[in-house]
Short mmCIF file of C-alpha atoms (C1' of nucleotides) in Angstrom, two decimals:
data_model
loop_
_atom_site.label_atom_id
_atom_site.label_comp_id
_atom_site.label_asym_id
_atom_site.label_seq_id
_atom_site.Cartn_x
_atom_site.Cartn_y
_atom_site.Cartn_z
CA UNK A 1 -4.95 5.41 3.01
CA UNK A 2 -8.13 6.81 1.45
CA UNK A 3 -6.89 9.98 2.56
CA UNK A 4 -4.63 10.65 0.55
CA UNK A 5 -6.56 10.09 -2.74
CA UNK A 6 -6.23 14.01 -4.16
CA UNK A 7 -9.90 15.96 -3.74
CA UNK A 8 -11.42 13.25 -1.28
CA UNK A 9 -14.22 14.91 0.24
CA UNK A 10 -14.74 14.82 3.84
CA UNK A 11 -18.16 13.20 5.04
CA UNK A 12 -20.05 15.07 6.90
CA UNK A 13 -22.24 12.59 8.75
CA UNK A 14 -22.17 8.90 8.62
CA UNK A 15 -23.83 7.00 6.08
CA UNK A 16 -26.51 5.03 6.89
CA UNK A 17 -26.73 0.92 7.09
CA UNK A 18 -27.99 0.28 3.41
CA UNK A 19 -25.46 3.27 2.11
CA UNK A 20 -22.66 1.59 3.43
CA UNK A 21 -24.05 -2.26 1.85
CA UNK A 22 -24.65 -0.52 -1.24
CA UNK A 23 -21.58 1.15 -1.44
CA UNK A 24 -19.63 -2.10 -0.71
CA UNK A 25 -21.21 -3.84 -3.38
CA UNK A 26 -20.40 -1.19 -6.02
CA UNK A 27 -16.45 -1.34 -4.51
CA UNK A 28 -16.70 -4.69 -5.04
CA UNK A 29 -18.42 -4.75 -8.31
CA UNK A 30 -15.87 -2.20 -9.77
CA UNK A 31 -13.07 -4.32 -8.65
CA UNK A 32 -14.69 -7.36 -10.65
CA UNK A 33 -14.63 -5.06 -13.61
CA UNK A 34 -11.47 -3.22 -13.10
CA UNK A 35 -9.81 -6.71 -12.80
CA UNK A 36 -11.53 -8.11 -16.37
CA UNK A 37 -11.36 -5.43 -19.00
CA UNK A 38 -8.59 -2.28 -17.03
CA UNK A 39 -9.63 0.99 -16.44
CA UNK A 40 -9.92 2.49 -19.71
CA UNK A 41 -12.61 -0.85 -20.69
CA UNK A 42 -14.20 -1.12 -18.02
CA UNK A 43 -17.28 1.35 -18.20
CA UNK A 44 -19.12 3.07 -15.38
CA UNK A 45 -22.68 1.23 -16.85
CA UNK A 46 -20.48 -2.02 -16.92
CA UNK A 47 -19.99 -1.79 -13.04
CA UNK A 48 -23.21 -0.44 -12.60
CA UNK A 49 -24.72 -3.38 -13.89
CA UNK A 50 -22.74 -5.70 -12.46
CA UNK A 51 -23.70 -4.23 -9.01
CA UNK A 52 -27.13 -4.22 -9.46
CA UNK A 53 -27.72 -0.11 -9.40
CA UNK A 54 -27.88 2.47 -11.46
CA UNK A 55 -25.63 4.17 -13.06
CA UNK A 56 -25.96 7.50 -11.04
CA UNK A 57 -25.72 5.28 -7.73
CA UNK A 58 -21.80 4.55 -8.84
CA UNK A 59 -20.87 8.03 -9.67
CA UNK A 60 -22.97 9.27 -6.38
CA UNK A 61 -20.61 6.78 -3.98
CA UNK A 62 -17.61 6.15 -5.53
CA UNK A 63 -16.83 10.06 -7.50
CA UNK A 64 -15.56 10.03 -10.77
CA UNK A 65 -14.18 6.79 -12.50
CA UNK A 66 -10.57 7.54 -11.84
CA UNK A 67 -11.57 7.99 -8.14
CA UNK A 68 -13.35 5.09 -7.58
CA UNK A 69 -10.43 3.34 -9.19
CA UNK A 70 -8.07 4.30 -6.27
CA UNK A 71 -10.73 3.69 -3.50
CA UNK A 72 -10.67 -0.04 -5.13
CA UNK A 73 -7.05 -0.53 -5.11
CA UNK A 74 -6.73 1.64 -1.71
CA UNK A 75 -9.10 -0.60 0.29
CA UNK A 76 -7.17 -3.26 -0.02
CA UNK A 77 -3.98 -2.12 -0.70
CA UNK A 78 -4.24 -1.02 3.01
CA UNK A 79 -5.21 -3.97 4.46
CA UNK A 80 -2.67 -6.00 2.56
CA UNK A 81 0.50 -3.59 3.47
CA UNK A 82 -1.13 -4.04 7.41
CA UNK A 83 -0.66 -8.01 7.07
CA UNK A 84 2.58 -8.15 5.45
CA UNK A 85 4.15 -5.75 8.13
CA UNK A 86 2.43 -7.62 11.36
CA UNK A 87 3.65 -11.06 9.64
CA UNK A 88 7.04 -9.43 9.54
CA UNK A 89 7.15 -8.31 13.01
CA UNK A 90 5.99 -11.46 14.40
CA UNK A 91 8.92 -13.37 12.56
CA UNK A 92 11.18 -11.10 14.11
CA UNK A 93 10.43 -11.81 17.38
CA UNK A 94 10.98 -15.29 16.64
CA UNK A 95 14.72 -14.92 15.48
CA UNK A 96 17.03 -13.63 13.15
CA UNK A 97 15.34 -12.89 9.67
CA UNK A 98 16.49 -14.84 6.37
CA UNK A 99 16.01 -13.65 2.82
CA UNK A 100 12.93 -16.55 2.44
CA UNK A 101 11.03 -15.73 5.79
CA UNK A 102 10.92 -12.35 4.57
CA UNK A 103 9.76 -13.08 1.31
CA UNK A 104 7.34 -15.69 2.90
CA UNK A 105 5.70 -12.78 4.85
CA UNK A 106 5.56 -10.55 1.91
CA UNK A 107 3.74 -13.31 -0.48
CA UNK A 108 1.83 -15.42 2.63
CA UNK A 109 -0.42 -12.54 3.57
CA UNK A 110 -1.70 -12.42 -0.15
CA UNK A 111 -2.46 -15.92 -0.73
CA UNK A 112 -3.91 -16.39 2.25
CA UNK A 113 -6.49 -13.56 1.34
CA UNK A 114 -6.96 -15.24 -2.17
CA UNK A 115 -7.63 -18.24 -0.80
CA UNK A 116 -9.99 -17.19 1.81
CA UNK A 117 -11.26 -13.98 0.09
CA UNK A 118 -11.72 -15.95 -3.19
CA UNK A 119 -12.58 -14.26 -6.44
CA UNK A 120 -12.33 -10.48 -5.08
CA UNK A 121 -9.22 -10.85 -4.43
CA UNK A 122 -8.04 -12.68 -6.81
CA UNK A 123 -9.54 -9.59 -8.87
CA UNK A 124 -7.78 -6.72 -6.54
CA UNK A 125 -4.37 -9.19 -7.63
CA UNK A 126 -5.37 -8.66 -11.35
CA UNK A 127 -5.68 -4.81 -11.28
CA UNK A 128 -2.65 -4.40 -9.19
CA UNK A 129 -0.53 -6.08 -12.38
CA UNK A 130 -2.20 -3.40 -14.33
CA UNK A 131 -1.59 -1.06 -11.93
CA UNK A 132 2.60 -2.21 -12.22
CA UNK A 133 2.63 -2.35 -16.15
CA UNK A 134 1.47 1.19 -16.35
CA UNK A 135 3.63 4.20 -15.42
CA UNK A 136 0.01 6.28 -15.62
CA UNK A 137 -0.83 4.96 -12.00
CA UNK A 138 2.54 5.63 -10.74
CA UNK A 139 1.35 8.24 -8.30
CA UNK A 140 -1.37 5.28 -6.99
CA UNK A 141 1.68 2.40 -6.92
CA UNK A 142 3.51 5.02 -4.68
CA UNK A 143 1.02 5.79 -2.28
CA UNK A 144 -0.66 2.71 -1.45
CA UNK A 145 2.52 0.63 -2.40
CA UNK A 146 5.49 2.02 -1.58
CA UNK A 147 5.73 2.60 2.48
CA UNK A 148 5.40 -1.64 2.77
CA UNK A 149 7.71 -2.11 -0.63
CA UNK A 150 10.06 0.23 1.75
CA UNK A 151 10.19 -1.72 4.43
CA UNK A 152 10.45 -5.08 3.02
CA UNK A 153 13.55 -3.42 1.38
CA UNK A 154 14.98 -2.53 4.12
CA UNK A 155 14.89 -5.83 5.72
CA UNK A 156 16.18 -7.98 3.54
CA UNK A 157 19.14 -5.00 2.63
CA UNK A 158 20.23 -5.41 6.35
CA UNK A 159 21.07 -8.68 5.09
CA UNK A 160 24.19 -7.78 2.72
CA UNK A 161 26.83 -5.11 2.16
CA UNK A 162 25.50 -1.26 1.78
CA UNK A 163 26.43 -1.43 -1.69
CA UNK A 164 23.87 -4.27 -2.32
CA UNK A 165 21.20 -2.07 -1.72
CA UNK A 166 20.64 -1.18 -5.28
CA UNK A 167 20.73 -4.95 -6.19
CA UNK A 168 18.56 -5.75 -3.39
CA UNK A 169 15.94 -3.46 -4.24
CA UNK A 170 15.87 -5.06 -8.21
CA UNK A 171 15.62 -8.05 -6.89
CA UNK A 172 12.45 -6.90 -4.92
CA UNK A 173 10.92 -5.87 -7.77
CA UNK A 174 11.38 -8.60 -9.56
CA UNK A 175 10.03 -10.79 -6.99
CA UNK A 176 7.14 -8.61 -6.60
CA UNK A 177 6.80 -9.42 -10.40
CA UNK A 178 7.17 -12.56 -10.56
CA UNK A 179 4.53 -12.97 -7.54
CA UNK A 180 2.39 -11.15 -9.83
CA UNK A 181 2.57 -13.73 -12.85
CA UNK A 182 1.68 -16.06 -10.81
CA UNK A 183 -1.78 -14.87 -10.35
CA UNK A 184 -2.03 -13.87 -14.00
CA UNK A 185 0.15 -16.07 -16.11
CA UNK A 186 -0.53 -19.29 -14.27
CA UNK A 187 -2.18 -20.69 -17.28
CA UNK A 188 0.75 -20.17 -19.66
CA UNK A 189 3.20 -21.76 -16.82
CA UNK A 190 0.73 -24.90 -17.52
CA UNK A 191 1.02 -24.30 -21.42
CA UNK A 192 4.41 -24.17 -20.97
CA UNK A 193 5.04 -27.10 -18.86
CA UNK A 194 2.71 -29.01 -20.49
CA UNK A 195 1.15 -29.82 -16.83
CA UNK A 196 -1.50 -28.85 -14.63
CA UNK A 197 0.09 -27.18 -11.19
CA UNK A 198 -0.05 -28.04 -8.06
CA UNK A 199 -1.30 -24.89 -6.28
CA UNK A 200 0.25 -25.91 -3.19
CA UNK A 201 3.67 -25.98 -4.15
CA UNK A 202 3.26 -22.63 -6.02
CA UNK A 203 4.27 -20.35 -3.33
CA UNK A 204 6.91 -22.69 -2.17
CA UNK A 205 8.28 -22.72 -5.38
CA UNK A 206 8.36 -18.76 -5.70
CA UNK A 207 10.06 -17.91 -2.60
CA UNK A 208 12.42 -20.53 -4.06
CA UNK A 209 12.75 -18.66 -7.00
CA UNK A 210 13.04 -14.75 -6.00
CA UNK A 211 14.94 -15.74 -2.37
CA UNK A 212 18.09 -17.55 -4.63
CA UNK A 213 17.88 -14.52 -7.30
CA UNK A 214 17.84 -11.90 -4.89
CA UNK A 215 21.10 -13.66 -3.13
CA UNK A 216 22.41 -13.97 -6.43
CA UNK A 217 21.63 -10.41 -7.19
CA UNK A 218 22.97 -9.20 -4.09
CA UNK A 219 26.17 -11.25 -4.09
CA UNK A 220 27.43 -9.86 -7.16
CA UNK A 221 27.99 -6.89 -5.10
CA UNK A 222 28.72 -7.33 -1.39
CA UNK A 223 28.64 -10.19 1.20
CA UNK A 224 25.71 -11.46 3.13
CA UNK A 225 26.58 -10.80 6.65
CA UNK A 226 24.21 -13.12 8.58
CA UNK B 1 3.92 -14.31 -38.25
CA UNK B 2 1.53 -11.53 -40.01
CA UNK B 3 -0.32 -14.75 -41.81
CA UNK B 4 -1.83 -15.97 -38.41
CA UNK B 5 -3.74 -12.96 -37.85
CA UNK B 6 -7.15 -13.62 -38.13
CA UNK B 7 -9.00 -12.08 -41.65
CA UNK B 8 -5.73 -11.18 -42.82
CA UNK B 9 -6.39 -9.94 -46.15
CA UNK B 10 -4.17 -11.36 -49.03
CA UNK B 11 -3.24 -8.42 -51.00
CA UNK B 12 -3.64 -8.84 -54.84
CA UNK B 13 -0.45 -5.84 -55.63
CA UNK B 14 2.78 -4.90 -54.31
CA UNK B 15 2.03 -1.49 -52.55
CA UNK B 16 3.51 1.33 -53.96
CA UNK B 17 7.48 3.02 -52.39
CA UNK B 18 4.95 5.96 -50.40
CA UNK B 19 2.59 3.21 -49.55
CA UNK B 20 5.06 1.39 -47.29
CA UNK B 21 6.40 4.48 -45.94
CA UNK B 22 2.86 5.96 -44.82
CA UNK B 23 2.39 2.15 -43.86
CA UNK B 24 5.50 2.12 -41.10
CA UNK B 25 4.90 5.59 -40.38
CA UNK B 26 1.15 4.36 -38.78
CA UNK B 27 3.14 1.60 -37.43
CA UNK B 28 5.61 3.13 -35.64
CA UNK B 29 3.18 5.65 -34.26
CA UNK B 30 0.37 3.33 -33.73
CA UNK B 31 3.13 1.07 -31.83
CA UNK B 32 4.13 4.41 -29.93
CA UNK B 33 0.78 5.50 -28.91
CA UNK B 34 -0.49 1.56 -27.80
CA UNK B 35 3.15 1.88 -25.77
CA UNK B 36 1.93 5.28 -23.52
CA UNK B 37 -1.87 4.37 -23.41
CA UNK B 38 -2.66 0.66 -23.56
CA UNK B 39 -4.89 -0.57 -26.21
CA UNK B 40 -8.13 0.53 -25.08
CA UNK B 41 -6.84 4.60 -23.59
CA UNK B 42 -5.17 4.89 -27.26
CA UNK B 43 -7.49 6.42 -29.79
CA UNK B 44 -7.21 5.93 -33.76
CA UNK B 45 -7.31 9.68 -33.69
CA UNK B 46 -4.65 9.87 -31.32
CA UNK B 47 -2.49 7.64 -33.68
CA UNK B 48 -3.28 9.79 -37.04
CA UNK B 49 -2.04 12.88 -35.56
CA UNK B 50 1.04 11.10 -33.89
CA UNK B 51 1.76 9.73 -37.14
CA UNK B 52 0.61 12.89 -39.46
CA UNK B 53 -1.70 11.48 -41.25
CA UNK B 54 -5.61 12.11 -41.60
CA UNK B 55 -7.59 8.94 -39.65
CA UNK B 56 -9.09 7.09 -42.37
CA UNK B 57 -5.60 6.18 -43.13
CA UNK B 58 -4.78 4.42 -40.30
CA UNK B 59 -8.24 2.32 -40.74
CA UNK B 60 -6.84 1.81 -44.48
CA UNK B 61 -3.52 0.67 -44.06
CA UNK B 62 -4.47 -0.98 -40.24
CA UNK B 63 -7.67 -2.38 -40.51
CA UNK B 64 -9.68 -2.37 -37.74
CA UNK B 65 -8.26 -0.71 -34.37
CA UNK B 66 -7.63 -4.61 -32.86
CA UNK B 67 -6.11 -5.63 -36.26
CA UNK B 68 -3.57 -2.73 -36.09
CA UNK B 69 -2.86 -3.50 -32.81
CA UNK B 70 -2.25 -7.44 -33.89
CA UNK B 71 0.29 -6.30 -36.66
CA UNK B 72 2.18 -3.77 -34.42
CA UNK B 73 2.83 -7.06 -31.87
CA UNK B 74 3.41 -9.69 -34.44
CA UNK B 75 5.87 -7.09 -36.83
CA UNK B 76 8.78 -7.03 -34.13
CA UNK B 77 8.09 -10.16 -32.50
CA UNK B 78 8.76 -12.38 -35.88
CA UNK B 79 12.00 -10.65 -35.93
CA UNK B 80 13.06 -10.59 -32.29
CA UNK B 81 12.03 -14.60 -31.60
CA UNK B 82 14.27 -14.93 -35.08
CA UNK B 83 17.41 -13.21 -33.38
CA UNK B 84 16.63 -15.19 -30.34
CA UNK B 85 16.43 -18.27 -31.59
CA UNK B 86 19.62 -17.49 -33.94
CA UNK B 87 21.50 -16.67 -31.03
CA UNK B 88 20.73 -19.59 -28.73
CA UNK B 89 21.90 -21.96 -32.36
CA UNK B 90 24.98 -20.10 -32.31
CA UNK B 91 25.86 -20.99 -28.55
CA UNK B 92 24.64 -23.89 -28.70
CA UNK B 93 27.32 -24.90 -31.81
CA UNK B 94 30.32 -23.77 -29.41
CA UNK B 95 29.84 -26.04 -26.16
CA UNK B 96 27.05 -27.42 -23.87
CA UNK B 97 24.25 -24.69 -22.86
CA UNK B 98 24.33 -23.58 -19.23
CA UNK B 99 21.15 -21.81 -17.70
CA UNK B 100 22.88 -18.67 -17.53
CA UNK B 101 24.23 -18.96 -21.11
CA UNK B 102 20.09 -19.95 -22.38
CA UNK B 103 19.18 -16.77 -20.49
CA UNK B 104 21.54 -14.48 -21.83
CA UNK B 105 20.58 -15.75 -25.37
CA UNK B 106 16.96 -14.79 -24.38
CA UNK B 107 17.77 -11.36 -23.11
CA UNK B 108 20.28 -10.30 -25.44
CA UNK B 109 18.71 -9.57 -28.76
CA UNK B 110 15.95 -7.82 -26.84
CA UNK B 111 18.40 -5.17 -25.42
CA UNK B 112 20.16 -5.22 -28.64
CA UNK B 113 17.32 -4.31 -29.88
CA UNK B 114 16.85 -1.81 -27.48
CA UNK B 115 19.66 -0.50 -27.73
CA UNK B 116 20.34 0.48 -31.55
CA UNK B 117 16.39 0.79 -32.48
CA UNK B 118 15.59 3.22 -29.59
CA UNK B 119 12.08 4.06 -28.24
CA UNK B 120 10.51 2.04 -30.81
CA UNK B 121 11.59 -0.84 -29.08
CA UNK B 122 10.96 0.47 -25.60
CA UNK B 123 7.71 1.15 -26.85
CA UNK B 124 7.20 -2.54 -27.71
CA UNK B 125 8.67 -3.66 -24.83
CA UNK B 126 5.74 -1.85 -22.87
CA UNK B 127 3.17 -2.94 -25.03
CA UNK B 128 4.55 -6.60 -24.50
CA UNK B 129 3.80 -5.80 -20.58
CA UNK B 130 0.68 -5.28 -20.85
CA UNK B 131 0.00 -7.92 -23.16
CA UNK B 132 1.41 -9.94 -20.69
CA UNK B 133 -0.65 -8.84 -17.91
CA UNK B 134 -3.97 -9.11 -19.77
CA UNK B 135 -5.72 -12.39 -20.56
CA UNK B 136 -7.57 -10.64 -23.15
CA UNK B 137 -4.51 -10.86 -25.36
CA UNK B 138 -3.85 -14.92 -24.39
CA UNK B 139 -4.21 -15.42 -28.21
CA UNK B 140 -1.98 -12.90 -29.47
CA UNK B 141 0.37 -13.94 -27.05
CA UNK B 142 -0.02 -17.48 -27.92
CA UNK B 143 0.41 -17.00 -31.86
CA UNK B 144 3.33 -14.80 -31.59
CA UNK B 145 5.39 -15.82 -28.05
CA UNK B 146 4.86 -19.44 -27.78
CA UNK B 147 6.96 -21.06 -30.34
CA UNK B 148 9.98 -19.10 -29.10
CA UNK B 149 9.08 -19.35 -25.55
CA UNK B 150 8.54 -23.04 -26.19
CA UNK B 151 12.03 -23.54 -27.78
CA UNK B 152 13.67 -22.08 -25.02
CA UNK B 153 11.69 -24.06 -21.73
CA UNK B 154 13.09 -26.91 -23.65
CA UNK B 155 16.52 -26.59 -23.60
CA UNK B 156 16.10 -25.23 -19.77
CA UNK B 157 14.30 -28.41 -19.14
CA UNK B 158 17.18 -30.31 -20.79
CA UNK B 159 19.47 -29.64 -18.00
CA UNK B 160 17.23 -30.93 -15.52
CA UNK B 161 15.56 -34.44 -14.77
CA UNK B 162 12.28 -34.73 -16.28
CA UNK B 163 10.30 -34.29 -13.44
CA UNK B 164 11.26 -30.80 -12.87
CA UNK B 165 10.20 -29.61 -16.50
CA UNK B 166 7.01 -27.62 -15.06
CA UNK B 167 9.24 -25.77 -12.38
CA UNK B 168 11.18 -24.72 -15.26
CA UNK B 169 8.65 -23.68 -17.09
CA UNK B 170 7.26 -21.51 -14.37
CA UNK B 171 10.76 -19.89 -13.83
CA UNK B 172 10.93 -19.08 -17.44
CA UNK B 173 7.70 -17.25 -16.86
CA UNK B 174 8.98 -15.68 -13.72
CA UNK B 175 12.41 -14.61 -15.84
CA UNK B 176 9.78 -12.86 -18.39
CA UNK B 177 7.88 -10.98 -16.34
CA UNK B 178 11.23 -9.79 -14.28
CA UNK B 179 12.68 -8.78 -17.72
CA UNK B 180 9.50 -6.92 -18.40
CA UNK B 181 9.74 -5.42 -15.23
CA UNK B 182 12.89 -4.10 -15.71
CA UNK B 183 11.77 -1.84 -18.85
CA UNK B 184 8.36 -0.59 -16.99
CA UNK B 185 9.56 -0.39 -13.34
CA UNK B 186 13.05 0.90 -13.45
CA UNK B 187 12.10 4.30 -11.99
CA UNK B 188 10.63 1.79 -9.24
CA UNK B 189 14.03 0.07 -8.96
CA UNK B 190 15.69 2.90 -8.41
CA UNK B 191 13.22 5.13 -6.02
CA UNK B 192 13.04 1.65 -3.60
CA UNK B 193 17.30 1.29 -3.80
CA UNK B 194 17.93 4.97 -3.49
CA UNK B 195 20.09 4.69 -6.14
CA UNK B 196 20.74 5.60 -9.92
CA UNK B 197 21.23 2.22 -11.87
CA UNK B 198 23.66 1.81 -14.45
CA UNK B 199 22.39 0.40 -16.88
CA UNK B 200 25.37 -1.81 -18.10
CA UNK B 201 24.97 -3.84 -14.98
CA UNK B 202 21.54 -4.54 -15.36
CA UNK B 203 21.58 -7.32 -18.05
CA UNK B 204 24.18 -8.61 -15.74
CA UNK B 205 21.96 -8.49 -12.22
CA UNK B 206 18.62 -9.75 -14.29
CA UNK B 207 20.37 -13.05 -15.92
CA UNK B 208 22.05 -13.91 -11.99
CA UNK B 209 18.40 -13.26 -10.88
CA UNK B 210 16.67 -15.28 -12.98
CA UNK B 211 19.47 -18.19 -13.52
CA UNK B 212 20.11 -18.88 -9.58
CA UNK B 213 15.83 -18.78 -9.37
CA UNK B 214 15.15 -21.48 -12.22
CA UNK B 215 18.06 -23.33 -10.81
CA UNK B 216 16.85 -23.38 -7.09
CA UNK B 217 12.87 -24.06 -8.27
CA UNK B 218 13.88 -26.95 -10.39
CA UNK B 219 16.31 -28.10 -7.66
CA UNK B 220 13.17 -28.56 -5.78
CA UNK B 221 12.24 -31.21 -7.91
CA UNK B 222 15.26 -33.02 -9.80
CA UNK B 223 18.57 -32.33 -9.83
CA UNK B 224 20.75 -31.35 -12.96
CA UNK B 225 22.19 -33.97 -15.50
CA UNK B 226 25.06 -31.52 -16.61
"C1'" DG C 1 -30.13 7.87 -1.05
"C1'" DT C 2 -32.07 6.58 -5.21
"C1'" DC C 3 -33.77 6.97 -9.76
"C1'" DT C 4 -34.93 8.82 -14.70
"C1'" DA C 5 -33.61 11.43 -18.30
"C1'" DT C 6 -30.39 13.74 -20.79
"C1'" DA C 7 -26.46 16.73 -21.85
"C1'" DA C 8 -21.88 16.83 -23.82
"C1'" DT C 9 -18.28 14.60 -25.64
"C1'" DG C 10 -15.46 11.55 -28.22
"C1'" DA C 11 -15.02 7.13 -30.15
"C1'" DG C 12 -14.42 3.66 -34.56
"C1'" DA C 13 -15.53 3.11 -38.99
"C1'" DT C 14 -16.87 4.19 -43.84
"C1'" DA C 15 -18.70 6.47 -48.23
"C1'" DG C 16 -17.29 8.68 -51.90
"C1'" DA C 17 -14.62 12.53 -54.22
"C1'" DC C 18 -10.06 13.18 -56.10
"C1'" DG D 1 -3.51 5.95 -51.95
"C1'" DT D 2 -5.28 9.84 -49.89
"C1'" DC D 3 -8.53 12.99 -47.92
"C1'" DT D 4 -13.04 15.24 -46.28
"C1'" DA D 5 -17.11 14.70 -44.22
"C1'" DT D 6 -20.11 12.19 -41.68
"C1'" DC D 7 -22.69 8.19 -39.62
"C1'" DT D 8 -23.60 5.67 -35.61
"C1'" DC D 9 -22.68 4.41 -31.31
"C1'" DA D 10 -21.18 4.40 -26.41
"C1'" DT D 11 -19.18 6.92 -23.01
"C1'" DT D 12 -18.98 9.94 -18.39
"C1'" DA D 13 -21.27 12.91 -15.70
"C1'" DT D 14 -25.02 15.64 -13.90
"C1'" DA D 15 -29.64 17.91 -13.12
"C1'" DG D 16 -33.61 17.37 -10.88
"C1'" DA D 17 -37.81 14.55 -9.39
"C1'" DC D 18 -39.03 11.52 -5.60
#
DNA sequence: GTCTATAATGAGATAGAC
DNA sequence: GTCTATCTCATTATAGAC
């Protein structure tokens, strides 16, 4: 995935050990940052900091700010899309897809890497809602985004009519933003509910939520065949 | 709404005809400019010249760049939670509520709005997106969404048994961020369903979404009294 | 690869004339 | 209320020593 970020220099040789630990913490760093304040708040010395380097060291590994913005999202982005896809594949082995199972292996993947990854990626989830809201990263949503959003499409528009498709893909996105809001909303949810949440029923409850709409969606305009 | 902003200034004179019209002229562009850029990306300077005026000006009739940015929210969202509210009263007087009828009273006035106000309201619509998506704004949000948002969860969770009041609540939240969605990712919707969208159908395909998801996530938990 | 020092730019805000 | 001019500050990015 990294390369297709425009201008990405080929590496001549490899980096050494300590390069490679010091560039990981700056990724890592910026994604903190990123995910707190945006891009445009989120200053080079702020990252620089919260790595532990100077500021040279950040624009040295990770190119200009805008650059080291897409490494951040790409790094994971591609790891992510990897996850979803295998999940997907190994439920098809299994048997016939159904509009939850493939929302289950779109959402599992990610909650399984917040909950094990912690606070990074719960970070990586924050900038990837900014990333949505804002049509200036459309080119980045695209190119780290769009081959898995594809695909995911495509399976769950095999389940209706042809002329769902449109429906079906709507309904994607707003499952995709909806999964979203849970990761940075979750507090208003409690406002609103005037409860704390269980997080284990969370994801239940959201493949509830997008797998009826999307049928609902899709029904208005063809069948479901299986 | 304008009284809950923080250091709001009481003003000792009714400003002058060319006062108010310099004053919605900064608006408008200030709300245009926050729209395209986000808060922090948007420049005071950037809002002067989009609104023809010289920058001191915009400090003048704004305040600071966060107080501007305060008033642009709270301006259309006193009048849009007003129509919202009005229009859920009306309903409400001809028959029992359904969760599609509560939706449609949500979404309406906002593409009403839309609709006959143009890309000032687009423009807000984005900015509410990224408010949204932001914690930094929680406040904001709180102050000018809440009362509204709370108002509707309530007569959601009145069709329900008790118990499923905080799955209601999070599909209300769900239902806003898909209706946000829909203003910031239709190009999305459309590259991912190889399809133009007509844009009549979309109130249509957002309130099935979002009526058969709240139904199904509150199912999970009571079932419905009417 | 890392650091110090600094260049070049643009930001928000205000003082004070009219 | 409006405008000009400016203050003060923080930003990104880079040059060059080690």
């Amino acid at each position: 995935m990294l390369k297709d970020i425009p201008q990405e220099k080929q590496r001549q040789r490899a980096p050494s050990k300590r390069a490679l630990e010091t560039r990981a913490r700056i990724m890592d760093a910026a994604e903190r940052v990123f995910a707190r304040s945006g891009f445009d708040a989120a200053s080079i010395r702020d990252i620089a900091a919260e790595a532990e380097v100077q500021g040279a060291l950040v624009n040295h590994h990770g190119g200009s700010k805008e650059e080291l913005f897409w490494r951040v999202v790409a790094r994971r982005a591609d790891v992510l899309g990897d996850a979803r896809v295998a999940a997907l594949e190994t439920r098809k082995a299994h048997g016939p897809l159904t509009v939850p199972a493939i929302l289950e292996c779109f959402f599992g993947p990610f909650f399984e890497h917040v909950d094990v990854g912690g606070p990074q990626w719960v970070a990586y989830a924050r900038i990837v809602a900014f990333v949505s809201a804002d049509d200036r990263w459309k080119d980045l949503a695209a190119i780290c985004f769009d081959p898995t959003a594809n695909r995911f499409v495509e399976e769950l528009a095999a389940l209706y009519a042809p002329q769902a498709r449109s429906s079906v893909a709507s309904g994607f996105v707003y499952a995709v933003a909806s999964m979203l809001a849970l990761i940075t909303s979750q507090w208003r949810m409690e406002a609103l509910g005037d409860a704390p949440i269980n997080a284990a029923d969370h994801l239940d409850k959201l493949v509830a939520f997008c797998a009826a709409g999307i049928d609902a969606a899709a029904q208005r305009e063809g069948s479901q065949t299986t």
